[in-house]
């Protein structure tokens, strides 16, 4: 052990350097986390929802402030942070600066989907509490982050209690600005859909699964989708 201590003592000069590097790393992480917190502030999220759903349009600061009922300074600062994060495009036109959503950003598209899920959360909770739904899938533009204010919210709901589910959906619609467009099917009807309308079935299967309680049906669908025809007699 006596020979090891001198070996490490030769590198004592590295200790201040290592401490500096560790400190710099911690500061960088804190700055990064602070930046993320700024992006997740209420004004920033309001701007992202507004611009994200109007991704083909551009707005200047005062337009956004007026539409969102926020201060011009607050909007300006939030836009600067969102631009630095790559979530918003900044385009100068003569003396006017136009901002629009950066739809090439995977993060922005996923955030848009998260906003849609937050909008649907009360309905999801009611359907889960009812115990009437074995599967619920969000599909279409709202599942891919390409939705607009005019987009319907496309849902596949698999249930054995259609009437009960329809009542819950009608109740949830009253609190939503956009139209719910549910396809309500029994488990048997959902399996028939695969044969009768493969394009629609494919879009549904590419969507976001929000509820999936019936494991047997889910497993059967996966086997069929992967082309394991030899299992067909077992699962159908």
C-alpha positions as a Markdown table, in Angstrom:
| # | Residue | x | y | z |
|---|---|---|---|---|
| 1 | Unk | 0.0 | 0.0 | 0.0 |
| 2 | Unk | 3.0 | 2.3 | 0.6 |
| 3 | Unk | 3.9 | 2.3 | -3.1 |
| 4 | Unk | 0.4 | 3.4 | -4.2 |
| 5 | Unk | 0.1 | 6.6 | -2.2 |
| 6 | Unk | 3.1 | 8.3 | -3.9 |
| 7 | Unk | 1.7 | 7.2 | -7.3 |
| 8 | Unk | -1.5 | 9.1 | -6.7 |
| 9 | Unk | 0.3 | 12.1 | -5.1 |
| 10 | Unk | 2.0 | 12.7 | -8.5 |
| 11 | Unk | -1.4 | 13.7 | -9.8 |
| 12 | Unk | -2.3 | 16.1 | -7.1 |
| 13 | Unk | -2.0 | 19.0 | -9.6 |
| 14 | Unk | -5.1 | 17.6 | -11.4 |
| 15 | Unk | -7.4 | 18.0 | -8.4 |
| 16 | Unk | -8.1 | 21.8 | -8.8 |
| 17 | Unk | -8.7 | 21.1 | -12.6 |
| 18 | Unk | -11.1 | 18.3 | -11.8 |
| 19 | Unk | -12.9 | 20.4 | -9.2 |
| 20 | Unk | -13.3 | 23.2 | -11.8 |
| 21 | Unk | -14.6 | 20.8 | -14.4 |
| 22 | Unk | -17.1 | 19.3 | -12.0 |
| 23 | Unk | -18.3 | 22.8 | -11.0 |
| 24 | Unk | -18.6 | 23.8 | -14.6 |
| 25 | Unk | -20.6 | 20.7 | -15.4 |
| 26 | Unk | -23.0 | 21.3 | -12.5 |
| 27 | Unk | -23.5 | 24.9 | -13.6 |
| 28 | Unk | -24.1 | 23.8 | -17.1 |
| 29 | Unk | -26.7 | 21.3 | -15.9 |
| 30 | Unk | -28.4 | 23.9 | -13.8 |
| 31 | Unk | -28.5 | 26.3 | -16.7 |
| 32 | Unk | -30.0 | 23.6 | -18.9 |
| 33 | Unk | -32.6 | 22.7 | -16.3 |
| 34 | Unk | -33.4 | 26.4 | -15.8 |
| 35 | Unk | -33.9 | 26.7 | -19.6 |
| 36 | Unk | -36.3 | 23.8 | -19.6 |
| 37 | Unk | -38.2 | 25.3 | -16.7 |
| 38 | Unk | -38.6 | 28.5 | -18.7 |
| 39 | Unk | -39.9 | 26.6 | -21.7 |
| 40 | Unk | -42.4 | 25.0 | -19.5 |
| 41 | Unk | -43.7 | 28.2 | -18.0 |
| 42 | Unk | -47.3 | 29.1 | -18.5 |
| 43 | Unk | -46.7 | 31.9 | -21.1 |
| 44 | Unk | -44.4 | 29.6 | -23.1 |
| 45 | Unk | -46.8 | 26.7 | -23.1 |
| 46 | Unk | -49.7 | 29.1 | -24.1 |
| 47 | Unk | -47.6 | 30.3 | -27.0 |
| 48 | Unk | -46.7 | 26.8 | -28.1 |
| 49 | Unk | -50.3 | 25.6 | -28.0 |
| 50 | Unk | -51.4 | 28.7 | -30.0 |
| 51 | Unk | -48.6 | 28.6 | -32.6 |
| 52 | Unk | -48.5 | 24.8 | -32.8 |
| 53 | Unk | -52.1 | 24.5 | -33.8 |
| 54 | Unk | -51.6 | 27.3 | -36.3 |
| 55 | Unk | -48.4 | 26.0 | -37.7 |
| 56 | Unk | -49.1 | 27.4 | -41.2 |
| 57 | Unk | -49.5 | 30.9 | -40.0 |
| 58 | Unk | -47.0 | 33.5 | -38.6 |
| 59 | Unk | -47.6 | 36.1 | -35.9 |
| 60 | Unk | -45.8 | 39.1 | -34.5 |
| 61 | Unk | -45.4 | 39.8 | -30.8 |
| 62 | Unk | -48.3 | 42.1 | -30.3 |
| 63 | Unk | -50.7 | 39.8 | -32.2 |
| 64 | Unk | -49.7 | 37.0 | -29.8 |
| 65 | Unk | -50.0 | 39.2 | -26.8 |
| 66 | Unk | -53.4 | 40.3 | -27.8 |
| 67 | Unk | -54.7 | 36.8 | -28.7 |
| 68 | Unk | -53.3 | 35.2 | -25.5 |
| 69 | Unk | -54.1 | 38.2 | -23.2 |
| 70 | Unk | -50.4 | 38.4 | -22.1 |
| 71 | Unk | -48.1 | 41.3 | -21.7 |
| 72 | Unk | -45.9 | 42.2 | -24.7 |
| 73 | Unk | -42.7 | 41.9 | -22.6 |
| 74 | Unk | -43.8 | 38.5 | -21.3 |
| 75 | Unk | -44.5 | 37.2 | -24.8 |
| 76 | Unk | -41.3 | 38.7 | -26.2 |
| 77 | Unk | -39.1 | 37.0 | -23.6 |
| 78 | Unk | -40.9 | 33.7 | -24.0 |
| 79 | Unk | -40.5 | 33.8 | -27.7 |
| 80 | Unk | -36.8 | 34.4 | -27.4 |
| 81 | Unk | -36.4 | 31.3 | -25.2 |
| 82 | Unk | -38.6 | 29.2 | -27.4 |
| 83 | Unk | -36.5 | 30.3 | -30.5 |
| 84 | Unk | -33.3 | 29.4 | -28.7 |
| 85 | Unk | -34.8 | 26.0 | -27.9 |
| 86 | Unk | -35.6 | 25.4 | -31.6 |
| 87 | Unk | -39.3 | 25.3 | -31.0 |
| 88 | Unk | -40.2 | 28.6 | -32.8 |
| 89 | Unk | -39.0 | 30.1 | -36.0 |
| 90 | Unk | -38.1 | 33.8 | -36.1 |
| 91 | Unk | -38.4 | 35.6 | -39.5 |
| 92 | Unk | -37.6 | 39.3 | -40.1 |
| 93 | Unk | -39.7 | 41.1 | -42.6 |
| 94 | Unk | -38.5 | 44.6 | -43.0 |
| 95 | Unk | -39.1 | 46.1 | -39.5 |
| 96 | Unk | -41.5 | 43.3 | -38.4 |
| 97 | Unk | -40.4 | 40.0 | -36.8 |
| 98 | Unk | -42.8 | 37.1 | -37.5 |
| 99 | Unk | -42.9 | 34.0 | -35.3 |
| 100 | Unk | -44.2 | 30.6 | -36.3 |
| 101 | Unk | -44.1 | 27.0 | -34.9 |
| 102 | Unk | -41.0 | 25.0 | -35.9 |
| 103 | Unk | -42.8 | 21.8 | -37.1 |
| 104 | Unk | -39.5 | 20.1 | -38.0 |
| 105 | Unk | -38.9 | 19.8 | -34.3 |
| 106 | Unk | -39.7 | 16.4 | -32.9 |
| 107 | Unk | -40.0 | 17.9 | -29.5 |
| 108 | Unk | -42.7 | 20.4 | -30.6 |
| 109 | Unk | -44.7 | 17.6 | -32.3 |
| 110 | Unk | -44.6 | 15.5 | -29.1 |
| 111 | Unk | -45.5 | 18.5 | -27.0 |
| 112 | Unk | -48.5 | 19.1 | -29.3 |
| 113 | Unk | -49.6 | 15.5 | -28.7 |
| 114 | Unk | -49.1 | 16.0 | -24.9 |
| 115 | Unk | -51.4 | 19.1 | -25.1 |
| 116 | Unk | -54.0 | 17.0 | -26.8 |
| 117 | Unk | -53.7 | 14.3 | -24.1 |
| 118 | Unk | -54.2 | 17.0 | -21.5 |
| 119 | Unk | -57.3 | 18.1 | -23.3 |
| 120 | Unk | -58.6 | 14.5 | -23.3 |
| 121 | Unk | -57.6 | 13.6 | -19.7 |
| 122 | Unk | -61.0 | 14.3 | -18.1 |
| 123 | Unk | -62.6 | 12.0 | -20.6 |
| 124 | Unk | -60.0 | 9.3 | -20.1 |
| 125 | Unk | -60.5 | 9.4 | -16.4 |
| 126 | Unk | -64.2 | 9.0 | -16.7 |
| 127 | Unk | -63.9 | 6.1 | -19.1 |
| 128 | Unk | -61.4 | 4.4 | -16.8 |
| 129 | Unk | -63.6 | 4.9 | -13.8 |
| 130 | Unk | -66.6 | 3.5 | -15.7 |
| 131 | Unk | -64.7 | 0.2 | -16.4 |
| 132 | Unk | -66.6 | 0.1 | -19.7 |
| 133 | Unk | -63.7 | 0.5 | -22.1 |
| 134 | Unk | -61.2 | -2.2 | -23.0 |
| 135 | Unk | -59.3 | -0.1 | -25.5 |
| 136 | Unk | -59.0 | 3.6 | -26.4 |
| 137 | Unk | -56.8 | 4.9 | -29.2 |
| 138 | Unk | -56.1 | 8.5 | -30.3 |
| 139 | Unk | -55.3 | 8.5 | -34.0 |
| 140 | Unk | -55.1 | 10.9 | -36.9 |
| 141 | Unk | -53.6 | 14.4 | -36.8 |
| 142 | Unk | -54.0 | 14.8 | -33.1 |
| 143 | Unk | -51.8 | 11.7 | -32.5 |
| 144 | Unk | -49.1 | 12.9 | -34.8 |
| 145 | Unk | -48.9 | 16.5 | -33.7 |
| 146 | Unk | -50.1 | 17.8 | -37.0 |
| 147 | Unk | -53.5 | 19.0 | -35.8 |
| 148 | Unk | -55.0 | 22.5 | -36.2 |
| 149 | Unk | -57.9 | 24.3 | -34.3 |
| 150 | Unk | -60.3 | 22.9 | -36.9 |
| 151 | Unk | -59.1 | 19.3 | -36.5 |
| 152 | Unk | -61.5 | 16.7 | -35.1 |
| 153 | Unk | -60.2 | 14.6 | -32.3 |
| 154 | Unk | -60.2 | 11.0 | -33.8 |
| 155 | Unk | -60.7 | 8.3 | -31.2 |
| 156 | Unk | -61.2 | 4.5 | -31.4 |
| 157 | Unk | -63.1 | 3.2 | -28.4 |
| 158 | Unk | -63.6 | -0.5 | -27.9 |
| 159 | Unk | -66.3 | -1.4 | -25.5 |
| 160 | Unk | -69.1 | -3.8 | -24.7 |
| 161 | Unk | -71.2 | -0.9 | -23.3 |
| 162 | Unk | -71.7 | 1.4 | -26.2 |
| 163 | Unk | -74.6 | 3.4 | -24.8 |
| 164 | Unk | -72.8 | 4.1 | -21.5 |
| 165 | Unk | -69.7 | 5.2 | -23.4 |
| 166 | Unk | -71.7 | 7.5 | -25.8 |
| 167 | Unk | -73.2 | 9.3 | -22.8 |
| 168 | Unk | -69.8 | 9.9 | -21.3 |
| 169 | Unk | -68.5 | 11.2 | -24.6 |
| 170 | Unk | -71.4 | 13.6 | -25.1 |
| 171 | Unk | -70.8 | 14.9 | -21.6 |
| 172 | Unk | -67.1 | 15.5 | -22.2 |
| 173 | Unk | -67.8 | 17.2 | -25.5 |
| 174 | Unk | -69.4 | 20.1 | -23.7 |
| 175 | Unk | -66.0 | 21.1 | -22.2 |
| 176 | Unk | -64.0 | 20.9 | -25.4 |
| 177 | Unk | -63.5 | 23.5 | -28.1 |
| 178 | Unk | -62.8 | 20.9 | -30.8 |
| 179 | Unk | -65.1 | 18.2 | -32.0 |
| 180 | Unk | -64.7 | 14.6 | -30.8 |
| 181 | Unk | -64.9 | 12.1 | -33.6 |
| 182 | Unk | -65.2 | 8.7 | -31.9 |
| 183 | Unk | -65.5 | 5.3 | -33.5 |
| 184 | Unk | -67.2 | 3.1 | -30.9 |
| 185 | Unk | -66.9 | -0.6 | -31.6 |
| 186 | Unk | -67.3 | -3.9 | -29.7 |
| 187 | Unk | -64.2 | -6.1 | -29.5 |
| 188 | Unk | -65.7 | -8.3 | -32.3 |
| 189 | Unk | -66.5 | -5.3 | -34.5 |
| 190 | Unk | -62.9 | -4.1 | -34.1 |
| 191 | Unk | -61.5 | -7.4 | -35.4 |
| 192 | Unk | -63.9 | -7.2 | -38.4 |
| 193 | Unk | -62.7 | -3.7 | -39.1 |
| 194 | Unk | -59.3 | -5.1 | -39.9 |
| 195 | Unk | -60.7 | -7.1 | -42.8 |
| 196 | Unk | -63.3 | -4.5 | -44.0 |
| 197 | Unk | -61.2 | -1.3 | -43.8 |
| 198 | Unk | -57.5 | -2.0 | -43.7 |
| 199 | Unk | -56.5 | 1.7 | -44.3 |
| 200 | Unk | -58.6 | 2.9 | -41.3 |
| 201 | Unk | -57.4 | 0.0 | -39.2 |
| 202 | Unk | -53.8 | 0.8 | -40.0 |
| 203 | Unk | -54.2 | 4.5 | -39.0 |
| 204 | Unk | -55.8 | 3.4 | -35.7 |
| 205 | Unk | -52.9 | 0.9 | -35.0 |
| 206 | Unk | -50.4 | 3.7 | -35.7 |
| 207 | Unk | -52.1 | 5.9 | -33.1 |
| 208 | Unk | -51.5 | 6.5 | -29.4 |
| 209 | Unk | -53.0 | 3.8 | -27.1 |
| 210 | Unk | -54.6 | 5.7 | -24.2 |
| 211 | Unk | -56.4 | 2.7 | -22.5 |
| 212 | Unk | -55.7 | -1.0 | -23.1 |
| 213 | Unk | -57.1 | -3.2 | -20.4 |
| 214 | Unk | -58.0 | -6.4 | -22.3 |
| 215 | Unk | -54.6 | -8.1 | -22.6 |
| 216 | Unk | -56.0 | -11.1 | -24.5 |
| 217 | Unk | -57.5 | -9.0 | -27.3 |
| 218 | Unk | -54.3 | -6.9 | -27.4 |
| 219 | Unk | -52.1 | -10.0 | -27.8 |
| 220 | Unk | -54.4 | -11.4 | -30.4 |
| 221 | Unk | -54.2 | -8.2 | -32.5 |
| 222 | Unk | -50.4 | -8.1 | -32.3 |
| 223 | Unk | -50.0 | -11.7 | -33.5 |
| 224 | Unk | -52.3 | -11.1 | -36.4 |
| 225 | Unk | -50.7 | -7.8 | -37.3 |
| 226 | Unk | -47.2 | -9.4 | -37.4 |
| 227 | Unk | -48.4 | -12.0 | -39.8 |
| 228 | Unk | -48.4 | -15.1 | -37.6 |
| 229 | Unk | -51.2 | -16.7 | -39.5 |
| 230 | Unk | -50.5 | -20.1 | -37.9 |
| 231 | Unk | -51.8 | -18.7 | -34.6 |
| 232 | Unk | -55.1 | -17.5 | -36.2 |
| 233 | Unk | -57.1 | -20.5 | -35.1 |
| 234 | Unk | -55.9 | -20.1 | -31.6 |
| 235 | Unk | -56.8 | -16.5 | -31.2 |
| 236 | Unk | -59.9 | -16.1 | -33.4 |
